[in-house]
Short mmCIF file of C-alpha atoms and ligand atoms in Angstrom, two decimals:
data_model
loop_
_atom_site.label_atom_id
_atom_site.label_comp_id
_atom_site.label_asym_id
_atom_site.label_seq_id
_atom_site.Cartn_x
_atom_site.Cartn_y
_atom_site.Cartn_z
CA MET P 1 109.27 126.48 -6.26
CA THR P 2 108.05 127.18 -2.74
CA THR P 3 109.67 129.52 -0.23
CA ILE P 4 107.99 127.70 2.65
CA GLN P 5 109.92 125.30 4.85
CA THR P 6 108.13 125.27 8.20
CA VAL P 7 104.34 125.17 8.42
CA GLY P 8 102.21 126.10 11.42
CA VAL P 9 98.67 124.80 11.89
CA ALA P 10 96.57 126.56 14.54
CA GLY P 11 93.74 124.34 15.79
CA ALA P 12 94.16 120.55 15.94
CA GLY P 13 90.50 119.61 15.44
CA THR P 14 88.84 117.86 12.51
CA MET P 15 90.41 120.08 9.85
CA GLY P 16 93.66 121.13 11.51
CA ALA P 17 94.67 117.50 12.12
CA GLY P 18 94.08 116.64 8.45
CA ILE P 19 95.84 119.75 7.12
CA ALA P 20 98.87 118.96 9.28
CA ILE P 21 99.01 115.45 7.78
CA VAL P 22 99.02 116.94 4.26
CA ALA P 23 101.91 119.27 5.14
CA ALA P 24 104.03 116.73 7.05
CA ARG P 25 103.44 114.02 4.43
CA ALA P 26 104.63 116.42 1.70
CA GLY P 27 107.95 116.94 3.51
CA PHE P 28 107.34 120.15 5.48
CA ARG P 29 108.28 120.53 9.11
CA THR P 30 104.85 120.97 10.68
CA ILE P 31 104.09 122.56 14.05
CA VAL P 32 100.53 122.05 15.29
CA PHE P 33 99.20 124.42 17.95
CA ASP P 34 96.02 123.93 19.96
CA ALA P 35 94.89 125.45 23.24
CA ARG P 36 93.73 121.99 24.42
CA GLN P 37 96.33 119.28 25.06
CA GLU P 38 93.67 116.59 24.52
CA ALA P 39 93.08 117.86 20.97
CA LEU P 40 96.83 117.61 20.29
CA ASP P 41 97.02 114.09 21.72
CA ARG P 42 94.05 113.00 19.65
CA ALA P 43 95.47 114.56 16.47
CA ARG P 44 98.84 112.88 17.06
CA GLY P 45 97.18 109.48 17.54
CA GLN P 46 95.03 109.93 14.43
CA THR P 47 98.03 111.07 12.39
CA GLU P 48 100.13 108.09 13.44
CA ALA P 49 97.31 105.63 12.67
CA PHE P 50 96.50 107.24 9.31
CA LEU P 51 100.12 107.36 8.10
CA LYS P 52 100.78 103.78 9.22
CA LYS P 53 97.70 102.55 7.37
CA SER P 54 98.69 104.50 4.24
CA GLU P 55 102.08 102.79 4.26
CA GLU P 56 100.55 99.34 4.85
CA ARG P 57 98.26 99.90 1.88
CA GLY P 58 101.16 100.93 -0.35
CA LYS P 59 100.01 104.54 -0.65
CA LEU P 60 103.27 105.67 0.95
CA PRO P 61 106.72 104.14 0.38
CA PRO P 62 108.33 102.17 3.24
CA GLY P 63 109.65 104.49 5.95
CA ALA P 64 107.59 107.49 4.76
CA ALA P 65 105.10 107.26 7.65
CA ALA P 66 107.81 107.43 10.33
CA ALA P 67 109.56 110.25 8.44
CA ALA P 68 106.32 112.28 8.19
CA LEU P 69 105.56 111.70 11.87
CA GLY P 70 109.08 112.87 12.69
CA ARG P 71 108.27 116.18 10.98
CA TRP P 72 105.03 116.58 13.01
CA GLN P 73 105.23 118.43 16.32
CA GLY P 74 102.30 119.35 18.60
CA THR P 75 102.42 122.26 21.02
CA PRO P 76 100.08 124.10 23.42
CA GLU P 77 102.43 127.14 23.23
CA LEU P 78 101.62 129.80 20.64
CA ALA P 79 105.26 131.00 20.79
CA SER P 80 106.33 127.71 19.14
CA LEU P 81 104.88 129.05 15.86
CA ALA P 82 107.65 131.69 15.73
CA GLU P 83 109.69 129.67 13.21
CA CYS P 84 106.85 129.16 10.73
CA ASP P 85 106.91 130.57 7.18
CA ILE P 86 103.14 130.12 6.97
CA VAL P 87 100.49 129.54 9.65
CA ILE P 88 97.20 127.99 8.56
CA GLU P 89 94.42 128.74 11.02
CA ALA P 90 91.72 126.09 11.64
CA VAL P 91 90.17 127.18 14.96
CA PHE P 92 86.43 127.56 15.62
CA GLU P 93 84.32 129.24 12.91
CA ASP P 94 83.96 132.46 14.89
CA LEU P 95 85.37 135.84 13.81
CA ALA P 96 86.21 136.98 17.36
CA VAL P 97 88.10 133.75 18.11
CA LYS P 98 90.05 134.02 14.86
CA HIS P 99 90.89 137.71 15.47
CA GLN P 100 92.08 136.93 18.99
CA LEU P 101 94.36 134.18 17.66
CA PHE P 102 95.92 136.31 14.91
CA GLN P 103 96.36 139.32 17.21
CA ALA P 104 98.37 137.11 19.57
CA LEU P 105 100.24 135.49 16.67
CA ASP P 106 101.29 138.66 14.81
CA PRO P 107 104.00 139.74 17.31
CA VAL P 108 105.26 136.14 17.55
CA CYS P 109 105.92 135.53 13.83
CA PRO P 110 108.53 137.13 11.58
CA GLU P 111 107.51 139.69 8.94
CA HIS P 112 107.68 137.22 6.05
CA THR P 113 105.26 134.71 7.65
CA ILE P 114 102.03 134.31 5.72
CA PHE P 115 98.80 133.94 7.68
CA ALA P 116 96.16 131.73 6.07
CA SER P 117 92.64 130.89 7.19
CA ASN P 118 90.75 127.67 6.51
CA THR P 119 87.43 129.41 7.22
CA SER P 120 84.44 128.04 5.32
CA THR P 121 82.16 131.06 5.48
CA ILE P 122 83.73 134.10 7.17
CA SER P 123 85.17 136.86 4.98
CA ILE P 124 88.94 136.57 4.45
CA THR P 125 89.15 140.38 4.27
CA GLU P 126 87.42 140.67 7.66
CA ILE P 127 89.66 138.11 9.36
CA ALA P 128 92.70 139.72 7.71
CA GLY P 129 91.60 143.13 8.99
CA GLY P 130 92.22 142.01 12.58
CA SER P 131 95.40 140.06 11.88
CA GLY P 132 97.98 142.85 11.93
CA ARG P 133 99.14 141.86 8.41
CA PRO P 134 96.24 142.04 5.94
CA ASP P 135 98.65 142.20 2.98
CA ARG P 136 100.21 138.85 3.95
CA PHE P 137 96.89 137.10 4.56
CA VAL P 138 95.13 134.59 2.31
CA GLY P 139 92.20 132.16 2.38
CA MET P 140 93.16 128.49 2.01
CA HIS P 141 90.02 126.41 2.30
CA PHE P 142 90.79 122.69 2.45
CA CYS P 143 88.03 120.08 2.07
CA LEU P 144 87.04 117.42 4.53
CA PRO P 145 88.79 114.98 5.00
CA ALA P 146 91.80 117.18 4.20
CA GLN P 147 94.31 114.31 4.11
CA LEU P 148 92.32 112.62 1.32
CA MET P 149 90.90 115.56 -0.63
CA LYS P 150 93.08 117.48 -3.08
CA LEU P 151 91.10 120.71 -3.50
CA ILE P 152 92.12 123.97 -1.84
CA GLU P 153 89.98 127.05 -2.54
CA MET P 154 92.41 129.98 -2.55
CA SER P 155 90.92 133.42 -1.86
CA PRO P 156 92.71 136.73 -1.77
CA GLY P 157 91.29 139.33 0.63
CA LEU P 158 90.97 142.90 -0.64
CA ALA P 159 94.37 143.78 0.85
CA THR P 160 96.24 140.55 -0.03
CA SER P 161 99.41 141.29 -2.00
CA ASP P 162 100.04 139.46 -5.29
CA GLU P 163 103.30 138.15 -3.85
CA THR P 164 101.51 136.59 -0.86
CA PHE P 165 98.93 134.94 -3.07
CA GLN P 166 101.61 133.54 -5.40
CA ARG P 167 103.70 132.23 -2.47
CA ALA P 168 100.66 130.54 -0.93
CA TRP P 169 99.66 129.07 -4.32
CA ALA P 170 103.16 127.63 -4.89
CA PHE P 171 103.04 126.16 -1.38
CA ALA P 172 99.64 124.53 -2.08
CA GLU P 173 101.07 122.92 -5.22
CA ALA P 174 104.22 121.83 -3.37
CA MET P 175 101.96 119.93 -0.95
CA GLY P 176 100.52 118.06 -3.95
CA GLN P 177 97.14 119.79 -3.65
CA LYS P 178 94.91 121.26 -6.40
CA PRO P 179 94.38 124.99 -5.75
CA VAL P 180 91.57 126.93 -7.43
CA THR P 181 91.05 130.68 -7.21
CA THR P 182 87.81 132.03 -5.79
CA GLN P 183 86.86 135.50 -4.68
CA ASP P 184 86.26 136.30 -1.01
CA THR P 185 82.54 135.50 -0.92
CA PRO P 186 80.44 133.56 1.65
CA GLY P 187 81.00 129.82 1.18
CA PHE P 188 83.42 130.39 -1.71
CA ILE P 189 82.54 127.80 -4.41
CA LEU P 190 81.99 124.57 -2.51
CA ASN P 191 79.97 125.68 0.52
CA TYR P 192 77.83 127.98 -1.61
CA PHE P 193 76.35 124.71 -2.85
CA LEU P 194 76.93 122.40 0.08
CA ILE P 195 75.45 124.29 3.04
CA PRO P 196 71.94 124.73 1.53
CA PHE P 197 72.12 121.25 -0.05
CA ASN P 198 73.06 119.53 3.22
CA ASN P 199 70.39 121.51 5.08
CA ASP P 200 67.81 120.30 2.56
CA ALA P 201 68.80 116.71 3.42
CA ILE P 202 68.42 117.48 7.16
CA ARG P 203 64.96 118.97 6.52
CA LEU P 204 63.91 115.79 4.69
CA VAL P 205 64.81 113.89 7.88
CA GLU P 206 63.00 116.48 10.04
CA GLN P 207 59.87 116.13 7.94
CA GLY P 208 60.02 112.34 8.10
CA VAL P 209 60.20 112.09 4.31
CA ALA P 210 62.88 109.38 4.36
CA GLU P 211 65.41 107.69 6.63
CA PRO P 212 69.01 109.04 6.61
CA ALA P 213 70.32 105.81 5.04
CA ASP P 214 67.80 106.07 2.18
CA ILE P 215 68.55 109.75 1.54
CA ASP P 216 72.28 108.97 1.38
CA LEU P 217 71.71 105.97 -0.87
CA ALA P 218 69.51 107.99 -3.24
CA ILE P 219 72.06 110.78 -3.61
CA LYS P 220 75.02 108.43 -4.02
CA THR P 221 73.24 106.21 -6.52
CA ALA P 222 71.66 108.94 -8.62
CA LEU P 223 74.32 111.65 -8.49
CA GLY P 224 77.44 109.51 -8.16
CA TYR P 225 78.66 111.24 -4.99
CA PRO P 226 81.09 109.13 -2.93
CA MET P 227 79.26 110.08 0.28
CA GLY P 228 75.66 110.97 1.01
CA PRO P 229 74.89 114.39 2.56
CA LEU P 230 74.08 112.91 5.98
CA GLU P 231 77.22 110.79 6.01
CA LEU P 232 79.18 113.91 5.13
CA LEU P 233 77.43 115.90 7.87
CA ASP P 234 78.40 113.21 10.38
CA LEU P 235 82.03 113.84 9.42
CA VAL P 236 81.64 117.64 9.44
CA GLY P 237 80.07 117.53 12.93
CA MET P 238 76.74 119.13 13.98
CA ASP P 239 78.60 121.70 16.13
CA THR P 240 80.57 122.88 13.09
CA GLN P 241 77.50 122.70 10.82
CA LYS P 242 75.62 125.02 13.20
CA LEU P 243 78.47 127.56 13.12
CA LEU P 244 78.70 127.29 9.31
CA CYS P 245 74.95 127.87 8.94
CA GLU P 246 74.94 130.82 11.33
CA ALA P 247 77.86 132.46 9.52
CA MET P 248 76.47 131.82 6.03
CA HIS P 249 72.88 132.78 6.90
CA GLY P 250 74.05 135.87 8.79
CA LEU P 251 75.85 137.09 5.67
CA THR P 252 73.49 136.06 2.90
CA HIS P 253 70.05 135.73 4.58
CA GLU P 254 69.54 132.76 2.25
CA PRO P 255 66.66 130.84 3.94
CA ARG P 256 68.08 127.45 2.94
CA ALA P 257 71.31 128.30 4.80
CA ALA P 258 69.48 128.78 8.13
CA CYS P 259 70.39 126.14 10.74
CA PRO P 260 67.61 123.47 10.87
CA PRO P 261 66.26 123.02 14.43
CA LEU P 262 67.15 119.32 14.34
CA VAL P 263 70.86 120.25 14.32
CA ARG P 264 70.45 122.12 17.62
CA ARG P 265 68.61 119.16 19.17
CA MET P 266 71.32 116.76 18.00
CA ILE P 267 73.99 118.98 19.58
CA ALA P 268 72.05 119.03 22.86
CA ALA P 269 71.89 115.21 22.74
CA ASN P 270 75.65 114.95 21.94
CA ARG P 271 74.85 113.40 18.56
CA LEU P 272 77.59 115.44 16.92
CA GLY P 273 78.40 112.82 14.29
CA LYS P 274 81.34 110.44 13.89
CA LYS P 275 83.38 112.18 16.59
CA THR P 276 80.86 111.22 19.32
CA GLY P 277 79.92 107.87 17.76
CA ARG P 278 76.44 108.98 16.68
CA GLY P 279 74.95 111.57 14.36
CA PHE P 280 72.51 110.71 11.61
CA HIS P 281 74.18 107.30 11.64
CA VAL P 282 75.65 105.17 14.43
CA TYR P 283 79.38 104.36 14.42
CA GLY P 284 81.33 101.55 16.09
CA ASP P 285 84.28 103.84 16.74
CA THR P 286 85.03 107.56 16.81
CA LYS P 287 88.08 107.42 14.53
CA MET P 288 87.95 110.31 12.07
CA PHE P 289 90.42 109.09 9.47
CA GLY P 290 90.56 106.24 6.97
CA ALA P 291 93.70 105.55 4.94
N1 LIG J 301 84.56 120.49 9.54
C1 LIG J 301 84.54 120.79 8.24
O1 LIG J 301 83.92 120.09 7.43
C2 LIG J 301 85.32 121.95 7.70
C3 LIG J 301 85.72 121.93 6.36
C4 LIG J 301 86.49 122.99 5.87
C5 LIG J 301 86.79 124.06 6.69
N2 LIG J 301 86.37 124.07 7.99
C6 LIG J 301 86.76 125.21 8.83
O2 LIG J 301 87.89 124.83 9.60
C7 LIG J 301 87.84 125.50 10.87
C8 LIG J 301 87.90 124.47 11.98
O3 LIG J 301 86.81 123.59 11.87
P1 LIG J 301 86.86 122.13 12.53
O4 LIG J 301 85.69 121.38 12.00
O5 LIG J 301 88.22 121.56 12.39
O6 LIG J 301 86.61 122.51 14.07
P2 LIG J 301 86.90 121.65 15.40
O7 LIG J 301 85.95 122.15 16.41
O8 LIG J 301 86.96 120.19 15.06
O9 LIG J 301 88.40 122.09 15.81
C9 LIG J 301 88.75 123.38 16.22
C10 LIG J 301 89.99 123.27 17.11
O10 LIG J 301 90.48 124.59 17.37
C11 LIG J 301 90.90 124.65 18.70
N3 LIG J 301 90.83 126.07 19.11
C12 LIG J 301 89.74 126.84 19.19
N4 LIG J 301 90.09 128.10 19.53
C13 LIG J 301 91.44 128.09 19.68
C14 LIG J 301 92.39 129.09 19.97
N5 LIG J 301 92.02 130.36 20.21
N6 LIG J 301 93.70 128.75 20.03
C15 LIG J 301 94.07 127.46 19.76
N7 LIG J 301 93.21 126.48 19.46
C16 LIG J 301 91.91 126.79 19.41
C17 LIG J 301 89.95 123.76 19.48
O11 LIG J 301 90.53 123.31 20.70
C18 LIG J 301 89.74 122.62 18.48
O12 LIG J 301 90.66 121.56 18.69
C19 LIG J 301 86.58 126.36 10.87
O13 LIG J 301 86.91 127.67 10.45
C20 LIG J 301 85.71 125.66 9.83
O14 LIG J 301 84.79 126.54 9.21
C21 LIG J 301 85.66 123.04 8.53
#
């Protein structure tokens, strides 16, 4: 049984937009905050299209898409998160940006509000340390694309209270997700594997060993993955991949986690991936969601 009724999502980018769909679809009033109005408009459009498609394909009962959209509210005002029982942060992968957000949020939210971070690589304990409420802080790492993937890696920081962790866990289950517990370590479970693995695929392209399509086909065919590493990277975005690598490499000094130079060149050329229409592959549209 969850104690959460109203959910805040801070950051309406690739992950925040998907997380907000999960919450609104599961019946929670969902308030999405982003500093950029264009990010909110884009997330709203993507949410509407995704929910409509889900209903058309029979994945949602008739009327469920409109009902979920009715529970979804976008705002450029941080103060609108005051009514939230939990706020899930999905802003840039940068400790200073996350601290700044939580420092502004702490006086806005009531005492009982849980703060959660969707960070992929930064320490939950470190983010919590600058949040004003380290005991009511938890890691909730959703997977891309959040609205299709069930896993949430749940990490307590050193100061997280048992009650907070249990409330966040019950909320994850109430959203229909599959939580797993992981300690507060760089990359948790998934990115401990994925960041070096995806970088290896990028280095194969850099070295001219194989074309992106052939690397993806080899991995999908041999390992049974639904997506190849370069297709996945195109969804993740080169800008985010660079931040993930810098954070992971900075903490672990694992050479395979270091950002491959090709990623920086692709960012400079605006080949960020699906969101700009071109990454390792070329896309006919920049829509981020499929139903
Ligand atoms: N992309 C992935 O595959 C993935 C997967 C899991 C977790 N994550 C994590 O999720 C977080 C977000 O990643 P993303 O890929 O969605 O990034 P993104 O760049 O797509 O979106 C970030 C959004 O946050 C907004 N933002 C930044 N600073 C803000 C602030 N101070 N106040 C309000 N809004 C602000 C930006 O306007 C942008 O819309 C990161 O911590 C990342 O590590 C990413």
